[in-house]
PDB file of C-alpha atoms in Angstrom:
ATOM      1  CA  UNK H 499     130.373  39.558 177.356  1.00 49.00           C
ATOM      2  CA  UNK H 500     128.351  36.032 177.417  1.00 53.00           C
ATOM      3  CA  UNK H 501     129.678  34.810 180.495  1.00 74.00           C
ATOM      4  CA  UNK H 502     129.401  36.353 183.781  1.00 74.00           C
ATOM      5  CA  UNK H 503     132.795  34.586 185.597  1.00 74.00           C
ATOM      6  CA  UNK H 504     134.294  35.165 182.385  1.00 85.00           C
ATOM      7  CA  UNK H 505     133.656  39.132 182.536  1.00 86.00           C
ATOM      8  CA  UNK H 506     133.968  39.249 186.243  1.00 92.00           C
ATOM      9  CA  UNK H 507     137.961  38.110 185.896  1.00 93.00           C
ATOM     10  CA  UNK H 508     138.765  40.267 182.831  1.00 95.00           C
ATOM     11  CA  UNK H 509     137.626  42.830 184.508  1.00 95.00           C
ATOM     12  CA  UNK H 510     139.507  42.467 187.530  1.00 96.00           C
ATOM     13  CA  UNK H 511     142.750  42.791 185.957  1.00 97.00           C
ATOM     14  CA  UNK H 512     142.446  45.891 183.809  1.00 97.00           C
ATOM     15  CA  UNK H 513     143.758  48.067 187.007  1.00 98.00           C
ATOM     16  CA  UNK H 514     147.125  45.663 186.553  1.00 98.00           C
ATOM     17  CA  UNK H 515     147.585  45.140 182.748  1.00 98.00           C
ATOM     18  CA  UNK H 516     147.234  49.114 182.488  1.00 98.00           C
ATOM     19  CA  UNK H 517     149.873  49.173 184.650  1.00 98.00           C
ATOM     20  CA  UNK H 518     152.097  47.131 182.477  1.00 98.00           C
ATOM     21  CA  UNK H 519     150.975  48.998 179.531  1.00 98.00           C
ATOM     22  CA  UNK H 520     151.936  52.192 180.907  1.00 97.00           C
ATOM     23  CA  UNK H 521     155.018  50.926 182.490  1.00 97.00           C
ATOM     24  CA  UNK H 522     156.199  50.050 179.334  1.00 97.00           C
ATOM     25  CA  UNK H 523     155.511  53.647 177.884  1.00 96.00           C
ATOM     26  CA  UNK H 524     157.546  55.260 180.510  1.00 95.00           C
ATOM     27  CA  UNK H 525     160.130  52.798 178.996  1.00 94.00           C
ATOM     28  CA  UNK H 526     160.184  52.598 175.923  1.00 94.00           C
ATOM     29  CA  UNK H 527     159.309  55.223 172.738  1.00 91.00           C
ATOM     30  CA  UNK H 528     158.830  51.707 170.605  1.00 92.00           C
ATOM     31  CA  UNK H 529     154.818  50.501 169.845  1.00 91.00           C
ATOM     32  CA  UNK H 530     154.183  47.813 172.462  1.00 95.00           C
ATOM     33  CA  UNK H 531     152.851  45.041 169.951  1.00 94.00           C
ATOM     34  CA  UNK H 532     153.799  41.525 169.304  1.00 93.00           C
ATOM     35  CA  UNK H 533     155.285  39.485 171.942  1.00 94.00           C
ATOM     36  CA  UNK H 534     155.673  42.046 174.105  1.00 96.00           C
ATOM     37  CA  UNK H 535     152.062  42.935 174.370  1.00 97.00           C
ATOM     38  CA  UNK H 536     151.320  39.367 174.995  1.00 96.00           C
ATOM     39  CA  UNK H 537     154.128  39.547 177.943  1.00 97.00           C
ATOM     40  CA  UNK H 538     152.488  42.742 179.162  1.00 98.00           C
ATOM     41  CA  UNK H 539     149.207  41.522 179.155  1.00 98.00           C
ATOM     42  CA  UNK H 540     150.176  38.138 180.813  1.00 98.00           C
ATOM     43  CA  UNK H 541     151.966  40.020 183.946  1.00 98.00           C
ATOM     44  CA  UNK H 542     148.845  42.428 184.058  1.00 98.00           C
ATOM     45  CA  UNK H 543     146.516  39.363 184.568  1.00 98.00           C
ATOM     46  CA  UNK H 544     149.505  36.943 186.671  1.00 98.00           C
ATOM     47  CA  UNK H 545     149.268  40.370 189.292  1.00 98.00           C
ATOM     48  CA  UNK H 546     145.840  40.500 188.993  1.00 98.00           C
ATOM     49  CA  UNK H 547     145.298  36.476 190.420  1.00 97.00           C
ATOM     50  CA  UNK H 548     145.176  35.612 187.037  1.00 97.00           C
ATOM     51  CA  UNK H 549     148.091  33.645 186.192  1.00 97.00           C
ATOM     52  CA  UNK H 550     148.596  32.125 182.317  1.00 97.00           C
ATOM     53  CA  UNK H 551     150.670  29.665 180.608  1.00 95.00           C
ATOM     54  CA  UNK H 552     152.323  32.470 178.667  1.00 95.00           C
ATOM     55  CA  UNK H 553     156.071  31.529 178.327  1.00 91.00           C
ATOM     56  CA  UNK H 554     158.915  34.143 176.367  1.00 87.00           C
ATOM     57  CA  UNK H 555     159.782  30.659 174.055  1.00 78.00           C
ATOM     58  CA  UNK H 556     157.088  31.597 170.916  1.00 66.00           C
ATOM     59  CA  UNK H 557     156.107  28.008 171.574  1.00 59.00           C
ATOM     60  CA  UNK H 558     152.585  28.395 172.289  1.00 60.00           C
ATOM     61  CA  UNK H 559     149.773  26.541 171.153  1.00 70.00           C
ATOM     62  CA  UNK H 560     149.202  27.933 167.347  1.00 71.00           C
ATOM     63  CA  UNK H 561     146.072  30.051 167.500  1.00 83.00           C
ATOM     64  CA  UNK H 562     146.260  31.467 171.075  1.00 92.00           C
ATOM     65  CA  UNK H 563     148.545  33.421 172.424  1.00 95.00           C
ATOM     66  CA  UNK H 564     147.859  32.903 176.271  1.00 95.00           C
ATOM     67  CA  UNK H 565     145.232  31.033 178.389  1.00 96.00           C
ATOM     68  CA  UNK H 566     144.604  31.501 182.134  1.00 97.00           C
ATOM     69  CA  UNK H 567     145.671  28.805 184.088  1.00 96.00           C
ATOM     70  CA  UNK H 568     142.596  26.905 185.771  1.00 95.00           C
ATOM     71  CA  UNK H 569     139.738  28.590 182.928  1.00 94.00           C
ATOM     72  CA  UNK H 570     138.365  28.280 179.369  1.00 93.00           C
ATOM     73  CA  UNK H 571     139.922  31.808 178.684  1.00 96.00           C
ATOM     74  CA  UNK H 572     142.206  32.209 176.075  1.00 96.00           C
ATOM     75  CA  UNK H 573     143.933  35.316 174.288  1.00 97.00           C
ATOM     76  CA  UNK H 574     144.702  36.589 170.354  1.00 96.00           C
ATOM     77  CA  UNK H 575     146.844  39.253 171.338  1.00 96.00           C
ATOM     78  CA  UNK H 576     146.114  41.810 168.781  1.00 97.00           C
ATOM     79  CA  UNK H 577     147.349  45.456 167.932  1.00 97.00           C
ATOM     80  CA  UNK H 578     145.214  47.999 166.069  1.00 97.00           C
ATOM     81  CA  UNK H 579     144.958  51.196 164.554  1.00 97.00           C
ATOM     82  CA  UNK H 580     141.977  53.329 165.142  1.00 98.00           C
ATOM     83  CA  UNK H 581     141.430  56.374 162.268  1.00 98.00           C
ATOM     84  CA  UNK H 582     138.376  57.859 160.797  1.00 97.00           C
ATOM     85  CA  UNK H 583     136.348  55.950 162.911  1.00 97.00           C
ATOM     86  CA  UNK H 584     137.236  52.543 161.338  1.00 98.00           C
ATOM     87  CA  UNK H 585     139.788  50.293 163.731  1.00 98.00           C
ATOM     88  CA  UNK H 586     142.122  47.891 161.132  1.00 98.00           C
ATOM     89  CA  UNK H 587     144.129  44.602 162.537  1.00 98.00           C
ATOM     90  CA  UNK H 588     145.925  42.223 160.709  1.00 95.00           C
ATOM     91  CA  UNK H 589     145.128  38.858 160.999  1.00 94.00           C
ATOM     92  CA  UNK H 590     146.779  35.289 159.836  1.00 88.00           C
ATOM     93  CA  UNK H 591     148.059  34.349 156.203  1.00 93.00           C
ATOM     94  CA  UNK H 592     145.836  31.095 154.219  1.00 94.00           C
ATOM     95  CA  UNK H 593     148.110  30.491 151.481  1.00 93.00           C
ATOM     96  CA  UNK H 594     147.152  26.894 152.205  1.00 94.00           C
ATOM     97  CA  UNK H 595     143.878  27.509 151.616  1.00 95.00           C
ATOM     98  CA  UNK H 596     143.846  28.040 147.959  1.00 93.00           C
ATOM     99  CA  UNK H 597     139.864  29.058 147.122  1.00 95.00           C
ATOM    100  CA  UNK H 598     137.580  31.804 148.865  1.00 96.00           C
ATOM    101  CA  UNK H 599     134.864  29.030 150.014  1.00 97.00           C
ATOM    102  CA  UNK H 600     138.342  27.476 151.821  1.00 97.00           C
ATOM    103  CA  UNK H 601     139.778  30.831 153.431  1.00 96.00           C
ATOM    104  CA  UNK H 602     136.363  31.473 155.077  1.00 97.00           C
ATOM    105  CA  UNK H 603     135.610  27.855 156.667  1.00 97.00           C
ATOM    106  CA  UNK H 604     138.887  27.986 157.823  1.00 96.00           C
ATOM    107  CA  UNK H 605     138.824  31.745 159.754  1.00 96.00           C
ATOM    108  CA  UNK H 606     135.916  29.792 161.239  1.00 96.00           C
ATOM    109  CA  UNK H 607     137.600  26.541 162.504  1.00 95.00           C
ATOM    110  CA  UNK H 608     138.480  25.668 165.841  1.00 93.00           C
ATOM    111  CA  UNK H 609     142.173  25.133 163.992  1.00 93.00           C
ATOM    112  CA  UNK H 610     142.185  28.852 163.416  1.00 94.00           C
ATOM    113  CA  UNK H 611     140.495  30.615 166.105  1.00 95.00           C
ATOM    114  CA  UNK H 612     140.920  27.679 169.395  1.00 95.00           C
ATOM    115  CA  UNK H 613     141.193  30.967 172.046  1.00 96.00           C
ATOM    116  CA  UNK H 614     137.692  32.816 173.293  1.00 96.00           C
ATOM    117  CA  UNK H 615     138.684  36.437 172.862  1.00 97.00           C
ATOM    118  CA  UNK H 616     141.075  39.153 170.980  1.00 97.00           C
ATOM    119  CA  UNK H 617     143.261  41.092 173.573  1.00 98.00           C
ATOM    120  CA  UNK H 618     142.950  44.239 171.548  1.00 98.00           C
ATOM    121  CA  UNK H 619     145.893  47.434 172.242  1.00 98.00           C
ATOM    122  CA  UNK H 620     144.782  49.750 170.037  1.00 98.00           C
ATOM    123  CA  UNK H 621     146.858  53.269 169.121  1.00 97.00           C
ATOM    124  CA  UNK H 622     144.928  56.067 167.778  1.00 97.00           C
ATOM    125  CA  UNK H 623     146.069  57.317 164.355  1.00 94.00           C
ATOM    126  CA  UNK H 624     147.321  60.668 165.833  1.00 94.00           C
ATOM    127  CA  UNK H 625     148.673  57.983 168.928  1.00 90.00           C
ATOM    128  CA  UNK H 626     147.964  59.986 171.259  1.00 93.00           C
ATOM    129  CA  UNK H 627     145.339  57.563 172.900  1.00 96.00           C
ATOM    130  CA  UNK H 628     146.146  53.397 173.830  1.00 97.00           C
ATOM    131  CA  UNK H 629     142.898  51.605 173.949  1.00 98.00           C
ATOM    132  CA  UNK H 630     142.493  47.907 175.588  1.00 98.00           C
ATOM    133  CA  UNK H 631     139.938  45.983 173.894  1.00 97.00           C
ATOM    134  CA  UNK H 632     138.796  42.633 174.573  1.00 97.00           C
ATOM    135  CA  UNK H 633     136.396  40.793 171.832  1.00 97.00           C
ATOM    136  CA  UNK H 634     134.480  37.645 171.784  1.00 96.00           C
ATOM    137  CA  UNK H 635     136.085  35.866 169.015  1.00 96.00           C
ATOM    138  CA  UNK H 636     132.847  35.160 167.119  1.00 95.00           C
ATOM    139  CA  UNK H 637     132.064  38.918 166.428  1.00 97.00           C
ATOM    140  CA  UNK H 638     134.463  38.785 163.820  1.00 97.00           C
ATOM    141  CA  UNK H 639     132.768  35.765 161.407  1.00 97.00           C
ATOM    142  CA  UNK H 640     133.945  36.129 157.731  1.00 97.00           C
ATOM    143  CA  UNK H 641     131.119  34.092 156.676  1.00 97.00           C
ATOM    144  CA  UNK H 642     128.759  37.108 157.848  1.00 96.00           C
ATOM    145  CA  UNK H 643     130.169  39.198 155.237  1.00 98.00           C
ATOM    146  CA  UNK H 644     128.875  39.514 151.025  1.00 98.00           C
ATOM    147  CA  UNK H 645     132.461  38.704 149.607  1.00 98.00           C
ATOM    148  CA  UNK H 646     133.877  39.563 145.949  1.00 97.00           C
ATOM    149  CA  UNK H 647     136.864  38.779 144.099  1.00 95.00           C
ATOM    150  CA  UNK H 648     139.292  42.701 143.606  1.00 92.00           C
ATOM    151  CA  UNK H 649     140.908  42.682 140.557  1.00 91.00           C
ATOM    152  CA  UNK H 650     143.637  45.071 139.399  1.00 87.00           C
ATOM    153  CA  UNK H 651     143.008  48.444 138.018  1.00 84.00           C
ATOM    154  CA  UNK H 652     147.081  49.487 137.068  1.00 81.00           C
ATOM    155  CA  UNK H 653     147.653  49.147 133.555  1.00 73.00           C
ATOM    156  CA  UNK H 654     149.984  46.570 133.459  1.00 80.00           C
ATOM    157  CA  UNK H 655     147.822  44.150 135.360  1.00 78.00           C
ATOM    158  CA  UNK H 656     144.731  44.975 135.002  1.00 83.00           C
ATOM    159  CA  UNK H 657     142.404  42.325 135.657  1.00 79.00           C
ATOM    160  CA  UNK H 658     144.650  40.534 137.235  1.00 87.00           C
ATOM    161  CA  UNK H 659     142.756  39.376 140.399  1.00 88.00           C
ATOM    162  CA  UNK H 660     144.245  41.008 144.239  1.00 91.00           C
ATOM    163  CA  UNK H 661     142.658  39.349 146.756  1.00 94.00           C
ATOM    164  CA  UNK H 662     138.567  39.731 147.797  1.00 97.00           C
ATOM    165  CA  UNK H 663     136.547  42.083 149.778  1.00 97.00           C
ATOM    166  CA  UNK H 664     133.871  40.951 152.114  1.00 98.00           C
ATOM    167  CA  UNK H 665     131.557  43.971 153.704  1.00 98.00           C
ATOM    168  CA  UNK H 666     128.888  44.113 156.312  1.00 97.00           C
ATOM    169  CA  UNK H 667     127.184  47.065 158.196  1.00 95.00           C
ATOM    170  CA  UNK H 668     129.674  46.530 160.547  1.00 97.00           C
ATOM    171  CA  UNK H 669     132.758  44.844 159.721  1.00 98.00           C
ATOM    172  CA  UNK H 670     134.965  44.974 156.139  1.00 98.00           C
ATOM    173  CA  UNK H 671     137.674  42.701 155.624  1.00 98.00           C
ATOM    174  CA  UNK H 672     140.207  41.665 152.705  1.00 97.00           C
ATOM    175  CA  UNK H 673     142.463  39.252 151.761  1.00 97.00           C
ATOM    176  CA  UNK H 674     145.380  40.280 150.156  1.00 92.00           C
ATOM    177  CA  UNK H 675     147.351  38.349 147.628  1.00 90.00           C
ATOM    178  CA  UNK H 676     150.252  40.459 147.911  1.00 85.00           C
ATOM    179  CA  UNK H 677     150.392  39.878 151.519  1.00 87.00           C
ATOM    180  CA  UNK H 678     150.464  36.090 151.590  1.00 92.00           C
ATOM    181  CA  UNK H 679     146.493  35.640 151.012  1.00 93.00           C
ATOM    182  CA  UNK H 680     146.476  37.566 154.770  1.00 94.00           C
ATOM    183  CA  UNK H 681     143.402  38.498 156.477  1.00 96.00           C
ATOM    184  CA  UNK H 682     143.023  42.384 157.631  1.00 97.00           C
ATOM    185  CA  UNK H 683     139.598  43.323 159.532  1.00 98.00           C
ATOM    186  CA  UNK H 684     138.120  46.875 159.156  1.00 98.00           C
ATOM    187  CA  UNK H 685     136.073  47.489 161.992  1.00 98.00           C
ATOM    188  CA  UNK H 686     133.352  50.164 162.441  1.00 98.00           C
ATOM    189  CA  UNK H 687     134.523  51.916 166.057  1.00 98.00           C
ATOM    190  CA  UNK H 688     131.221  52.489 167.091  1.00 98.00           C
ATOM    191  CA  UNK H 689     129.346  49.234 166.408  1.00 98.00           C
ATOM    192  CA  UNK H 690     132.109  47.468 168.125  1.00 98.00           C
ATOM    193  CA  UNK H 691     132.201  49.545 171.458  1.00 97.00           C
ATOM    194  CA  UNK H 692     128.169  49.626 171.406  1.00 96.00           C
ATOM    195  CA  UNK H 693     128.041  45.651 171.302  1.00 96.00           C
ATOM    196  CA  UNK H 694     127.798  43.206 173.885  1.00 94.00           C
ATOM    197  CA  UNK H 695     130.671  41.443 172.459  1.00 95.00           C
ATOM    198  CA  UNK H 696     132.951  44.205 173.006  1.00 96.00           C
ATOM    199  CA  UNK H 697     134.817  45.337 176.392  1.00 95.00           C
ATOM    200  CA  UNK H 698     136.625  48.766 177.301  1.00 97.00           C
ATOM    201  CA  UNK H 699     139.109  47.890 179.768  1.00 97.00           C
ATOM    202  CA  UNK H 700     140.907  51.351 179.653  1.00 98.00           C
ATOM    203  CA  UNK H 701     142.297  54.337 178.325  1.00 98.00           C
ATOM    204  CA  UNK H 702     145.306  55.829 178.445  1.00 97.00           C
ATOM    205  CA  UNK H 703     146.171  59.274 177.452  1.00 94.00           C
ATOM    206  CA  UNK H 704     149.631  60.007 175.980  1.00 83.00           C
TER     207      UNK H 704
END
């Protein structure tokens, strides 16, 4: 990670949010995902020193999920699913955004991404392995990607346009019309855990 402090306290609290992670396995058969990652990962840090502004209301600034209290570190609580090597997330809708050129300056904006890293859980595809991730927010740039317009190959539609497809060595993502114009990432497994924008916090066997 860029900063040093920064690291330093995520690091710190991955004893605590696994914890809460695994606490909630011993609870409940459900995926932990949503809100209740975001709670989990909120008491890990809060018992770690770490306290955030996370409250169970929703109403959170739009954009970031939790920041801790007293430091520019902010969380996009994410969960993923890791198969064939390739790690998927969804991301936000941009049905306001009605052109490519407007989807992609806006993934960019401080409107859309006003936090400093993804809180990553990630489940294996056989889920037999939970993964915590954390990710500098700016390893995932859409503008970094060669983008084209997918168009329908059924016969009833075809040529109707779907969505696009950007693509990089490292990172794939679409946009699906069908889905609300919504961003989903496609990211290589090994070029993320081999870059410096990329922490393991831990992993926990099922």
């Amino acid at each position: 990670m860029e900063d040093i402090m920064t690291n330093k306290i995520i690091l710190s609290a991955k004893g605590q949010i696994k914890k809460q992670v695994e606490a909630w396995n011993n609870f409940s058969r459900f995926p932990l995902k949503g809100e209740l990652w975001e709670e989990r990962l909120s008491l890990g840090l809060a018992h770690a020193g770490h306290p955030t502004d996370w409250e169970p209301d929703g109403n959170h600034k739009p954009g970031v999920d939790l920041t801790i209290v007293g430091q520019e570190i902010s969380f996009s609580c994410k969960s993923g699913k890791l198969k064939n090597g390739v790690l998927s997330i969804s991301s936000y809708r941009t049905t306001k955004q009605k052109t490519l050129q407007e989807k992609l300056d806006y993934h960019e904006s401080k409107e859309a991404k006003p936090f400093s890293h993804y809180a990553v859980l990630v489940r294996t595809a056989d889920d037999k392995k939970q993964i915590c991730l954390i990710i500098e927010k700016d390893y995932i740039n859409a503008k970094n990607l060669s983008w084209e317009m997918k168009l329908s190959t059924r016969v009833k539609n075809k040529g109707t346009p779907t969505g696009w497809k950007g693509s990089s060595k490292s990172i794939d993502m679409k946009i699906q019309k069908a889905m609300s114009d919504q961003f989903w990432y496609y990211l290589d497994w090994e070029s993320l855990v081999t870059s410096d924008k990329a922490t393991i916090l831990f992993t926990i066997e099922k």
